Amino acid sequence: MKMKNLWLSGLLLATALIACNDDISDIGASVDNSKIEITADSIFSFDGDDNYSTLLEAVPNRTVTQLLGNVEIPKYGKLSSDFITQFMPAISIDTTGVTEESLDSLVLSLNFSYDSFIGDSLAPMQLSVYRLNKTIGKPVYSNIDPSEYYSPDDLLIRRSYNASVLGLPSSQQKLGYKTVSVKLPIELGKELFNSYRENPNNFSTPRLFSENVFAGMYVQSSYGNGNLLNIQQAIVSMYYKKNEIIDEIDSTYNAAQVYMAITPEVICNNLIRTEVSEDILSRVEQGELYIQSPAGLDAVIHFPAQDIINRFREATESKEGKYSQGILNGVNFSVPIFANPKNNFGINPPQYLLFVRKSEKDKFFQSKQLTDDTNTFYAQLNESTRTYDFGNIRNYILEIMKREENYQGNATAEDEEIVLTPIWVYTETTSNKQVIISDIVPYITQPTQARIDKENIKIKLVYSSQSFSF
């Protein structure tokens, strides 16, 4: 589609017009031999074999939510997860009027909302908690071997549970969340208490705490199938008796304090094991394009960067008897998906996708980068149109062209091998109400799946050109 127009905003064609005339007006229009064109092309095909889904062995996986359990989902596959974690210690521990004999119980509380689990709430499950014998190393991936950090002899407790709220008081059900409470050995509580009394400085940072006091826990899903918890909060609390003189009366009362918790500042890693269903693998083998998380399938697409560059250059190059110059206004990129089949497990498409070179994906997550709208982009799912719209990614093309003088750079194979992978985007609101992105991580919170409609992936190329006859 081509449109001729004798007027454009100064911003749009500033660089094209400034060399020709500093004063654009109607004066002399009758002798102006230039022609301005805007061209919009919907181009390129994604049907080739170089667009495919790839199985993930692991994902970078430092997280603030913990997955625990095992589920098998038709036309998705099997998903199971344990987690291994360090803790943020309490900066100070109550020792006034408290002795080792006052300590009653140490409890690990795993809190999750009613709508944040997958599967059967009544499925009988079991977890086992082990003490780590060394600090968790980096980098952190979902397939690390926990045996490097614990011994089976270091079992702290084994506990059965389910996700049901049946039997809970109505007042607790109204809170919207449930707690799996795991009573840890009181000997561990006494150890933490005495360690603080001996050297409070070891509780001042997570690193000192992990190295000198308590390396962390491995929480294993040791029995059961049919339920996967998404734990939003994990804390370890001490319940104890405290002696205090109040109004000259010697009083003893029950008290509690959080001794340690999983927070964003510490390493927490879900050990995810995904088996993609044979049905989906067969579809992938036949050329269908799927994305699945966590640690399931990425889509790899052949992004035609060089074809875009060639199309732009051919349309704006000077020809015999005519001098031309052009501006690349837009490279609008969108990815549609098919509607998911109905299921009883709430398997939905991921909310966000990341556009990144395949060669740079791991570095992006390990370095905790944010999208820069030049080399990396993200898109949010439009549920009404079932489309991920990455918007105008022309900076990606311009950055390639700028590698040589006069924008003569060309795309490499790495520039055209792009991964679309599920992510979660964390945001913060500043004091002046501006929303900024604070973190981007692989999506591991819940199972997701989508089939990409690759025949209708669109790249809309928009460019402006001005030509002069001579």
Tab-separated table of C-alpha atoms in Angstrom:
chain	number	residue	atom	x	y	z
A	1	MET	CA	0.000	0.000	0.000
A	2	LYS	CA	1.374	3.440	-0.990
A	3	MET	CA	0.139	6.892	-0.047
A	4	LYS	CA	1.371	10.198	-1.442
A	5	ASN	CA	1.386	13.169	0.876
A	6	LEU	CA	2.935	16.619	0.579
A	7	TRP	CA	2.991	17.215	4.347
A	8	LEU	CA	4.541	15.406	7.273
A	9	SER	CA	5.465	16.525	10.751
A	10	GLY	CA	8.866	18.113	11.150
A	11	LEU	CA	9.894	15.334	13.492
A	12	LEU	CA	9.032	12.565	11.048
A	13	LEU	CA	11.104	13.869	8.138
A	14	ALA	CA	13.454	16.253	9.893
A	15	THR	CA	16.624	14.495	8.910
A	16	ALA	CA	15.418	14.019	5.329
A	17	LEU	CA	14.356	17.617	4.739
A	18	ILE	CA	16.917	19.644	6.603
A	19	ALA	CA	19.565	19.075	3.931
A	20	CYS	CA	17.161	20.309	1.249
A	21	ASN	CA	15.438	23.364	2.634
A	22	ASP	CA	15.453	25.149	5.930
A	23	ASP	CA	12.153	26.887	5.147
A	24	ILE	CA	9.311	24.604	4.054
A	25	SER	CA	6.416	26.739	2.767
A	26	ASP	CA	4.014	27.164	-0.149
A	27	ILE	CA	6.375	29.641	-1.801
A	28	GLY	CA	7.981	28.008	-4.819
A	29	ALA	CA	5.757	24.950	-4.570
A	30	SER	CA	5.029	25.240	-8.282
A	31	VAL	CA	8.659	24.539	-9.123
A	32	ASP	CA	9.376	21.922	-6.381
A	33	ASN	CA	10.517	18.762	-8.159
A	34	SER	CA	10.626	16.577	-4.995
A	35	LYS	CA	8.185	13.828	-4.091
A	36	ILE	CA	7.462	12.518	-0.571
A	37	GLU	CA	6.051	9.034	-0.042
A	38	ILE	CA	5.025	6.989	2.996
A	39	THR	CA	5.009	3.260	2.415
A	40	ALA	CA	3.549	0.599	4.707
A	41	ASP	CA	4.204	-3.056	3.900
A	42	SER	CA	2.845	-6.075	5.754
A	43	ILE	CA	5.517	-8.589	4.975
A	44	PHE	CA	7.361	-11.817	5.655
A	45	SER	CA	6.424	-15.393	6.413
A	46	PHE	CA	7.090	-17.479	9.510
A	47	ASP	CA	6.096	-20.860	8.070
A	48	GLY	CA	9.608	-22.220	7.553
A	49	ASP	CA	11.414	-24.970	9.453
A	50	ASP	CA	13.624	-22.339	11.058
A	51	ASN	CA	10.652	-21.411	13.273
A	52	TYR	CA	10.334	-24.103	15.932
A	53	SER	CA	9.794	-24.901	19.606
A	54	THR	CA	12.696	-26.050	21.745
A	55	LEU	CA	12.659	-28.002	24.999
A	56	LEU	CA	14.256	-26.249	27.967
A	57	GLU	CA	16.578	-28.163	30.247
A	58	ALA	CA	16.466	-25.445	32.864
A	59	VAL	CA	15.738	-21.773	33.470
A	60	PRO	CA	17.547	-19.180	35.582
A	61	ASN	CA	15.360	-19.328	38.610
A	62	ARG	CA	15.975	-16.992	41.519
A	63	THR	CA	12.461	-16.425	42.832
A	64	VAL	CA	10.358	-15.077	45.695
A	65	THR	CA	7.590	-17.658	45.265
A	66	GLN	CA	8.019	-21.349	45.894
A	67	LEU	CA	6.481	-24.218	43.933
A	68	LEU	CA	5.939	-27.464	45.801
A	69	GLY	CA	4.210	-30.635	44.683
A	70	ASN	CA	3.422	-32.791	41.649
A	71	VAL	CA	0.687	-32.599	39.014
A	72	GLU	CA	-0.113	-34.342	35.754
A	73	ILE	CA	-2.164	-32.247	33.333
A	74	PRO	CA	-3.714	-33.641	30.134
A	75	LYS	CA	-2.198	-32.137	26.959
A	76	TYR	CA	0.340	-30.266	29.085
A	77	GLY	CA	2.428	-32.909	30.774
A	78	LYS	CA	3.887	-33.562	34.192
A	79	LEU	CA	5.182	-30.821	36.459
A	80	SER	CA	6.852	-31.268	39.818
A	81	SER	CA	8.883	-28.963	42.006
A	82	ASP	CA	10.831	-28.802	45.240
A	83	PHE	CA	12.703	-25.733	46.434
A	84	ILE	CA	16.020	-24.913	48.019
A	85	THR	CA	16.457	-21.652	49.859
A	86	GLN	CA	18.470	-19.390	52.077
A	87	PHE	CA	16.874	-17.073	54.631
A	88	MET	CA	16.844	-13.463	55.669
A	89	PRO	CA	17.452	-13.501	59.457
A	90	ALA	CA	15.779	-11.266	62.018
A	91	ILE	CA	18.080	-8.323	62.706
A	92	SER	CA	17.477	-8.767	66.432
A	93	ILE	CA	16.131	-11.630	68.496
A	94	ASP	CA	14.248	-11.105	71.742
A	95	THR	CA	16.499	-12.234	74.600
A	96	THR	CA	15.193	-10.020	77.403
A	97	GLY	CA	13.375	-12.172	79.893
A	98	VAL	CA	13.863	-15.151	77.608
A	99	THR	CA	16.059	-18.164	78.248
A	100	GLU	CA	16.756	-21.318	76.298
A	101	GLU	CA	14.265	-23.117	78.557
A	102	SER	CA	11.594	-20.552	77.626
A	103	LEU	CA	11.602	-21.618	73.990
A	104	ASP	CA	8.556	-23.684	73.134
A	105	SER	CA	8.406	-24.418	69.393
A	106	LEU	CA	9.936	-23.419	66.069
A	107	VAL	CA	7.465	-23.436	63.157
A	108	LEU	CA	7.940	-23.131	59.386
A	109	SER	CA	4.800	-21.514	57.904
A	110	LEU	CA	4.128	-21.926	54.172
A	111	ASN	CA	1.349	-19.510	53.201
A	112	PHE	CA	-0.573	-19.685	49.925
A	113	SER	CA	-3.807	-18.159	48.658
A	114	TYR	CA	-6.789	-20.368	47.841
A	115	ASP	CA	-6.497	-19.683	44.118
A	116	SER	CA	-2.745	-20.208	43.857
A	117	PHE	CA	-2.536	-23.974	43.634
A	118	ILE	CA	-3.016	-26.352	40.727
A	119	GLY	CA	-4.870	-29.633	41.000
A	120	ASP	CA	-6.917	-31.364	43.680
A	121	SER	CA	-7.061	-29.588	47.046
A	122	LEU	CA	-7.828	-32.907	48.769
A	123	ALA	CA	-4.875	-34.790	47.272
A	124	PRO	CA	-2.758	-36.215	50.126
A	125	MET	CA	0.753	-34.787	49.886
A	126	GLN	CA	3.921	-34.975	51.949
A	127	LEU	CA	6.917	-32.698	52.293
A	128	SER	CA	10.326	-33.313	53.818
A	129	VAL	CA	12.558	-30.534	55.150
A	130	TYR	CA	16.336	-30.941	55.153
A	131	ARG	CA	18.977	-28.648	56.537
A	132	LEU	CA	21.573	-27.456	54.033
A	133	ASN	CA	25.215	-28.074	54.839
A	134	LYS	CA	26.638	-25.250	52.714
A	135	THR	CA	25.677	-21.930	51.155
A	136	ILE	CA	23.908	-22.066	47.781
A	137	GLY	CA	26.262	-21.138	44.954
A	138	LYS	CA	25.693	-19.129	41.776
A	139	PRO	CA	24.490	-19.156	39.044
A	140	VAL	CA	21.114	-20.525	40.099
A	141	TYR	CA	19.225	-22.728	37.643
A	142	SER	CA	16.092	-24.820	38.060
A	143	ASN	CA	17.985	-28.089	37.492
A	144	ILE	CA	20.690	-27.780	40.132
A	145	ASP	CA	21.349	-30.975	42.065
A	146	PRO	CA	20.194	-30.479	45.682
A	147	SER	CA	22.424	-33.324	46.851
A	148	GLU	CA	25.327	-30.889	46.489
A	149	TYR	CA	23.895	-28.935	49.410
A	150	TYR	CA	22.299	-31.448	51.774
A	151	SER	CA	22.619	-34.945	53.158
A	152	PRO	CA	19.685	-37.353	53.668
A	153	ASP	CA	20.930	-37.607	57.255
A	154	ASP	CA	20.063	-33.927	57.782
A	155	LEU	CA	16.298	-34.448	57.775
A	156	LEU	CA	14.594	-31.920	60.046
A	157	ILE	CA	10.962	-33.030	59.687
A	158	ARG	CA	8.538	-34.874	57.429
A	159	ARG	CA	4.924	-33.694	57.294
A	160	SER	CA	1.708	-34.629	55.464
A	161	TYR	CA	-0.638	-31.911	54.189
A	162	ASN	CA	-3.290	-30.969	51.642
A	163	ALA	CA	-4.498	-27.696	50.142
A	164	SER	CA	-8.106	-27.938	51.282
A	165	VAL	CA	-9.736	-25.350	53.540
A	166	LEU	CA	-12.309	-27.855	54.775
A	167	GLY	CA	-12.382	-27.921	58.531
A	168	LEU	CA	-10.837	-24.476	58.932
A	169	PRO	CA	-12.803	-21.952	61.016
A	170	SER	CA	-14.918	-19.612	58.884
A	171	SER	CA	-12.942	-16.647	60.224
A	172	GLN	CA	-9.740	-18.141	58.808
A	173	GLN	CA	-11.380	-19.078	55.501
A	174	LYS	CA	-12.339	-15.418	55.008
A	175	LEU	CA	-8.647	-14.477	55.054
A	176	GLY	CA	-8.239	-15.983	51.591
A	177	TYR	CA	-5.135	-17.998	52.340
A	178	LYS	CA	-4.074	-21.198	54.046
A	179	THR	CA	-0.957	-22.085	55.975
A	180	VAL	CA	0.868	-25.386	55.972
A	181	SER	CA	2.537	-25.342	59.387
A	182	VAL	CA	5.623	-27.506	59.856
A	183	LYS	CA	6.939	-27.896	63.392
A	184	LEU	CA	10.739	-27.964	63.270
A	185	PRO	CA	12.970	-29.501	65.970
A	186	ILE	CA	13.217	-27.211	68.983
A	187	GLU	CA	16.943	-27.978	69.042
A	188	LEU	CA	17.285	-25.889	65.888
A	189	GLY	CA	15.426	-23.052	67.594
A	190	LYS	CA	17.749	-23.196	70.577
A	191	GLU	CA	20.747	-23.186	68.242
A	192	LEU	CA	19.507	-20.021	66.506
A	193	PHE	CA	18.740	-18.351	69.843
A	194	ASN	CA	22.161	-19.116	71.329
A	195	SER	CA	23.958	-18.150	68.089
A	196	TYR	CA	22.386	-14.716	68.274
A	197	ARG	CA	23.337	-14.265	71.925
A	198	GLU	CA	26.926	-15.242	71.160
A	199	ASN	CA	27.372	-13.085	68.041
A	200	PRO	CA	24.485	-10.824	66.919
A	201	ASN	CA	26.590	-9.589	63.997
A	202	ASN	CA	26.071	-12.922	62.221
A	203	PHE	CA	22.401	-11.947	61.889
A	204	SER	CA	23.155	-8.578	60.275
A	205	THR	CA	23.266	-9.840	56.662
A	206	PRO	CA	21.959	-12.916	54.798
A	207	ARG	CA	25.507	-13.798	53.743
A	208	LEU	CA	26.903	-13.865	57.282
A	209	PHE	CA	23.843	-15.750	58.499
A	210	SER	CA	24.127	-18.362	55.758
A	211	GLU	CA	27.870	-18.835	56.144
A	212	ASN	CA	28.095	-18.834	59.936
A	213	VAL	CA	24.716	-19.830	61.372
A	214	PHE	CA	22.186	-21.509	59.071
A	215	ALA	CA	22.897	-22.296	55.402
A	216	GLY	CA	19.241	-22.843	54.496
A	217	MET	CA	16.668	-25.543	53.740
A	218	TYR	CA	15.771	-28.007	51.047
A	219	VAL	CA	11.993	-28.554	51.027
A	220	GLN	CA	11.188	-31.690	49.060
A	221	SER	CA	7.856	-32.958	47.774
A	222	SER	CA	8.452	-36.477	49.059
A	223	TYR	CA	5.082	-38.123	48.486
A	224	GLY	CA	1.821	-37.570	46.631
A	225	ASN	CA	0.576	-36.502	43.236
A	226	GLY	CA	-2.202	-34.190	42.102
A	227	ASN	CA	-1.397	-30.877	43.739
A	228	LEU	CA	1.118	-28.081	43.165
A	229	LEU	CA	1.301	-25.223	45.672
A	230	ASN	CA	2.401	-21.705	44.797
A	231	ILE	CA	3.703	-20.437	48.132
A	232	GLN	CA	3.740	-16.657	48.451
A	233	GLN	CA	5.235	-16.419	51.930
A	234	ALA	CA	7.551	-18.672	53.921
A	235	ILE	CA	8.592	-17.707	57.455
A	236	VAL	CA	10.125	-19.460	60.451
A	237	SER	CA	8.739	-18.297	63.804
A	238	MET	CA	9.708	-19.012	67.391
A	239	TYR	CA	6.990	-19.396	70.016
A	240	TYR	CA	8.198	-18.870	73.564
A	241	LYS	CA	7.410	-17.667	77.058
A	242	LYS	CA	8.654	-14.260	78.087
A	243	ASN	CA	9.194	-13.067	81.647
A	244	GLU	CA	8.728	-9.355	82.234
A	245	ILE	CA	8.032	-7.030	85.153
A	246	ILE	CA	4.927	-4.984	84.386
A	247	ASP	CA	3.737	-2.438	86.969
A	248	GLU	CA	6.061	-4.059	89.502
A	249	ILE	CA	4.403	-7.407	88.895
A	250	ASP	CA	6.515	-10.280	87.660
A	251	SER	CA	4.604	-11.601	84.645
A	252	THR	CA	5.110	-14.464	82.238
A	253	TYR	CA	3.226	-14.536	78.959
A	254	ASN	CA	3.296	-16.225	75.583
A	255	ALA	CA	5.110	-14.468	72.719
A	256	ALA	CA	6.207	-15.144	69.167
A	257	GLN	CA	8.821	-13.738	66.808
A	258	VAL	CA	9.785	-14.352	63.184
A	259	TYR	CA	13.357	-15.641	63.303
A	260	MET	CA	13.898	-15.845	59.534
A	261	ALA	CA	12.022	-15.557	56.231
A	262	ILE	CA	12.383	-15.979	52.486
A	263	THR	CA	12.683	-12.501	50.958
A	264	PRO	CA	13.748	-11.099	47.554
A	265	GLU	CA	17.234	-10.419	48.925
A	266	VAL	CA	18.118	-14.093	49.438
A	267	ILE	CA	18.602	-16.982	47.026
A	268	CYS	CA	15.519	-19.153	46.649
A	269	ASN	CA	15.427	-21.661	43.809
A	270	ASN	CA	12.600	-23.880	42.574
A	271	LEU	CA	13.858	-27.261	41.400
A	272	ILE	CA	11.440	-27.692	38.502
A	273	ARG	CA	11.006	-30.898	36.531
A	274	THR	CA	8.761	-30.652	33.462
A	275	GLU	CA	7.799	-33.474	31.136
A	276	VAL	CA	5.983	-32.044	28.121
A	277	SER	CA	3.110	-34.311	27.049
A	278	GLU	CA	3.622	-36.665	24.126
A	279	ASP	CA	0.675	-35.016	22.372
A	280	ILE	CA	2.356	-31.594	22.415
A	281	LEU	CA	5.745	-33.030	21.462
A	282	SER	CA	4.107	-34.734	18.478
A	283	ARG	CA	2.538	-31.437	17.400
A	284	VAL	CA	5.880	-29.682	17.766
A	285	GLU	CA	7.503	-32.392	15.654
A	286	GLN	CA	4.928	-31.675	12.942
A	287	GLY	CA	5.895	-28.001	12.895
A	288	GLU	CA	3.422	-26.403	15.296
A	289	LEU	CA	4.851	-23.607	17.432
A	290	TYR	CA	4.258	-23.840	21.198
A	291	ILE	CA	5.400	-21.977	24.275
A	292	GLN	CA	5.059	-23.568	27.697
A	293	SER	CA	6.236	-22.729	31.187
A	294	PRO	CA	7.770	-23.245	33.631
A	295	ALA	CA	10.915	-24.747	32.089
A	296	GLY	CA	8.948	-26.234	29.209
A	297	LEU	CA	9.081	-24.873	25.648
A	298	ASP	CA	10.438	-21.703	24.069
A	299	ALA	CA	9.550	-20.555	20.567
A	300	VAL	CA	12.530	-19.847	18.309
A	301	ILE	CA	11.690	-17.739	15.266
A	302	HIS	CA	13.673	-16.668	12.243
A	303	PHE	CA	13.285	-12.888	12.449
A	304	PRO	CA	13.962	-11.497	8.940
A	305	ALA	CA	16.140	-8.561	9.958
A	306	GLN	CA	18.201	-8.559	6.741
A	307	ASP	CA	15.098	-8.804	4.560
A	308	ILE	CA	13.685	-5.757	6.341
A	309	ILE	CA	16.931	-3.857	5.786
A	310	ASN	CA	17.033	-4.863	2.120
A	311	ARG	CA	13.417	-3.866	1.549
A	312	PHE	CA	14.026	-0.447	3.083
A	313	ARG	CA	17.253	0.138	1.146
A	314	GLU	CA	15.777	-0.925	-2.175
A	315	ALA	CA	12.782	1.369	-1.745
A	316	THR	CA	14.818	4.429	-0.790
A	317	GLU	CA	17.981	4.064	-2.846
A	318	SER	CA	18.901	6.624	-5.496
A	319	LYS	CA	18.323	5.615	-9.102
A	320	GLU	CA	19.425	7.057	-12.427
A	321	GLY	CA	18.034	10.565	-12.792
A	322	LYS	CA	16.628	10.568	-9.276
A	323	TYR	CA	18.188	11.139	-5.851
A	324	SER	CA	16.382	9.593	-2.844
A	325	GLN	CA	16.708	9.524	0.916
A	326	GLY	CA	14.511	7.798	3.464
A	327	ILE	CA	13.557	7.340	7.091
A	328	LEU	CA	12.616	4.048	8.731
A	329	ASN	CA	9.518	5.048	10.700
A	330	GLY	CA	8.297	1.747	12.062
A	331	VAL	CA	8.843	-1.994	12.333
A	332	ASN	CA	5.697	-3.091	14.126
A	333	PHE	CA	5.777	-6.691	15.318
A	334	SER	CA	2.893	-8.762	16.707
A	335	VAL	CA	2.459	-12.454	17.533
A	336	PRO	CA	-1.037	-14.011	17.613
A	337	ILE	CA	-1.934	-17.237	19.429
A	338	PHE	CA	-4.756	-19.739	19.145
A	339	ALA	CA	-7.360	-20.061	21.885
A	340	ASN	CA	-6.366	-22.642	24.490
A	341	PRO	CA	-8.503	-25.785	24.716
A	342	LYS	CA	-10.789	-25.813	27.757
A	343	ASN	CA	-9.233	-27.554	30.759
A	344	ASN	CA	-9.929	-28.068	34.445
A	345	PHE	CA	-6.495	-26.923	35.578
A	346	GLY	CA	-6.651	-23.239	34.646
A	347	ILE	CA	-3.842	-23.514	32.094
A	348	ASN	CA	-3.698	-20.118	30.394
A	349	PRO	CA	-1.245	-18.428	28.023
A	350	PRO	CA	1.615	-16.565	29.723
A	351	GLN	CA	0.818	-12.933	30.386
A	352	TYR	CA	4.130	-11.636	29.000
A	353	LEU	CA	6.618	-12.705	26.324
A	354	LEU	CA	10.227	-11.605	25.954
A	355	PHE	CA	11.862	-10.954	22.548
A	356	VAL	CA	15.606	-11.616	22.824
A	357	ARG	CA	18.420	-13.058	20.714
A	358	LYS	CA	18.767	-16.755	21.491
A	359	SER	CA	22.496	-16.257	22.062
A	360	GLU	CA	21.810	-13.600	24.711
A	361	LYS	CA	18.872	-15.103	26.602
A	362	ASP	CA	20.814	-16.642	29.503
A	363	LYS	CA	22.909	-13.512	29.942
A	364	PHE	CA	19.743	-11.397	30.045
A	365	PHE	CA	18.349	-13.306	33.027
A	366	GLN	CA	21.615	-14.009	34.844
A	367	SER	CA	22.614	-10.329	34.683
A	368	LYS	CA	19.087	-9.332	35.778
A	369	GLN	CA	18.734	-7.031	32.783
A	370	LEU	CA	15.641	-5.071	31.856
A	371	THR	CA	14.354	-4.667	28.316
A	372	ASP	CA	16.029	-1.717	26.588
A	373	ASP	CA	13.678	-1.330	23.576
A	374	THR	CA	16.696	-1.695	21.305
A	375	ASN	CA	17.957	-5.248	21.672
A	376	THR	CA	15.224	-6.679	23.892
A	377	PHE	CA	11.480	-6.090	24.060
A	378	TYR	CA	8.497	-7.476	25.942
A	379	ALA	CA	4.814	-7.727	25.087
A	380	GLN	CA	1.737	-8.238	27.228
A	381	LEU	CA	-1.028	-10.522	26.038
A	382	ASN	CA	-4.117	-8.762	24.712
A	383	GLU	CA	-6.698	-11.328	25.790
A	384	SER	CA	-9.471	-9.974	23.556
A	385	THR	CA	-7.373	-10.282	20.367
A	386	ARG	CA	-5.123	-13.104	21.672
A	387	THR	CA	-2.091	-11.165	20.473
A	388	TYR	CA	1.291	-10.213	21.884
A	389	ASP	CA	2.013	-6.787	20.380
A	390	PHE	CA	5.676	-5.813	20.736
A	391	GLY	CA	4.957	-2.418	19.194
A	392	ASN	CA	7.520	-0.534	17.145
A	393	ILE	CA	10.844	-2.372	17.306
A	394	ARG	CA	12.568	-0.288	14.617
A	395	ASN	CA	15.462	0.410	17.029
A	396	TYR	CA	16.417	-3.248	16.667
A	397	ILE	CA	16.915	-2.779	12.911
A	398	LEU	CA	18.564	0.639	13.241
A	399	GLU	CA	21.063	-0.719	15.778
A	400	ILE	CA	22.106	-3.397	13.270
A	401	MET	CA	22.436	-0.877	10.438
A	402	LYS	CA	24.498	1.494	12.614
A	403	ARG	CA	27.306	-1.046	12.936
A	404	GLU	CA	28.867	0.471	9.833
A	405	GLU	CA	29.097	4.043	8.580
A	406	ASN	CA	26.113	5.563	6.830
A	407	TYR	CA	23.851	2.870	8.223
A	408	GLN	CA	25.359	0.187	6.000
A	409	GLY	CA	25.513	-2.553	8.642
A	410	ASN	CA	23.973	-5.954	7.901
A	411	ALA	CA	22.318	-8.583	10.098
A	412	THR	CA	24.154	-11.670	11.360
A	413	ALA	CA	22.697	-15.120	11.941
A	414	GLU	CA	22.451	-14.296	15.667
A	415	ASP	CA	20.388	-11.187	14.888
A	416	GLU	CA	17.812	-13.356	13.140
A	417	GLU	CA	17.567	-16.184	15.701
A	418	ILE	CA	15.067	-14.819	18.220
A	419	VAL	CA	13.588	-16.504	21.278
A	420	LEU	CA	10.073	-15.783	22.504
A	421	THR	CA	9.969	-16.937	26.118
A	422	PRO	CA	7.394	-16.526	28.931
A	423	ILE	CA	8.358	-13.981	31.577
A	424	TRP	CA	6.942	-12.081	34.508
A	425	VAL	CA	7.390	-8.317	34.709
A	426	TYR	CA	7.611	-6.706	38.149
A	427	THR	CA	6.803	-2.998	38.413
A	428	GLU	CA	7.068	-0.288	41.034
A	429	THR	CA	5.279	3.039	41.355
A	430	THR	CA	7.499	6.016	42.145
A	431	SER	CA	6.591	8.926	44.414
A	432	ASN	CA	5.415	10.924	41.385
A	433	LYS	CA	3.079	8.064	40.322
A	434	GLN	CA	5.333	6.860	37.505
A	435	VAL	CA	5.262	3.097	36.960
A	436	ILE	CA	8.691	1.628	36.261
A	437	ILE	CA	9.882	-1.910	35.585
A	438	SER	CA	11.931	-3.228	38.494
A	439	ASP	CA	12.602	-6.835	37.467
A	440	ILE	CA	12.030	-9.318	34.643
A	441	VAL	CA	12.281	-13.046	35.373
A	442	PRO	CA	11.397	-16.320	33.636
A	443	TYR	CA	7.777	-17.178	34.384
A	444	ILE	CA	7.680	-20.013	36.885
A	445	THR	CA	4.697	-19.113	39.063
A	446	GLN	CA	2.122	-21.410	37.412
A	447	PRO	CA	1.851	-23.713	34.394
A	448	THR	CA	1.150	-21.806	31.159
A	449	GLN	CA	0.820	-22.869	27.548
A	450	ALA	CA	0.024	-21.285	24.187
A	451	ARG	CA	0.140	-22.312	20.545
A	452	ILE	CA	1.439	-19.532	18.291
A	453	ASP	CA	-0.473	-18.818	15.090
A	454	LYS	CA	2.737	-18.521	13.098
A	455	GLU	CA	0.998	-18.070	9.740
A	456	ASN	CA	-0.381	-14.757	11.006
A	457	ILE	CA	2.668	-13.324	12.756
A	458	LYS	CA	2.927	-9.814	11.385
A	459	ILE	CA	5.713	-7.375	10.703
A	460	LYS	CA	4.483	-4.047	9.392
A	461	LEU	CA	7.296	-2.030	7.837
A	462	VAL	CA	6.681	1.709	7.536
A	463	TYR	CA	9.172	4.068	5.872
A	464	SER	CA	9.192	7.565	4.390
A	465	SER	CA	11.163	8.620	1.347
A	466	GLN	CA	11.819	11.866	-0.485
A	467	SER	CA	13.085	11.802	-4.028
A	468	PHE	CA	14.450	14.564	-6.262
A	469	SER	CA	14.611	14.450	-10.056
A	470	PHE	CA	17.627	15.964	-11.759
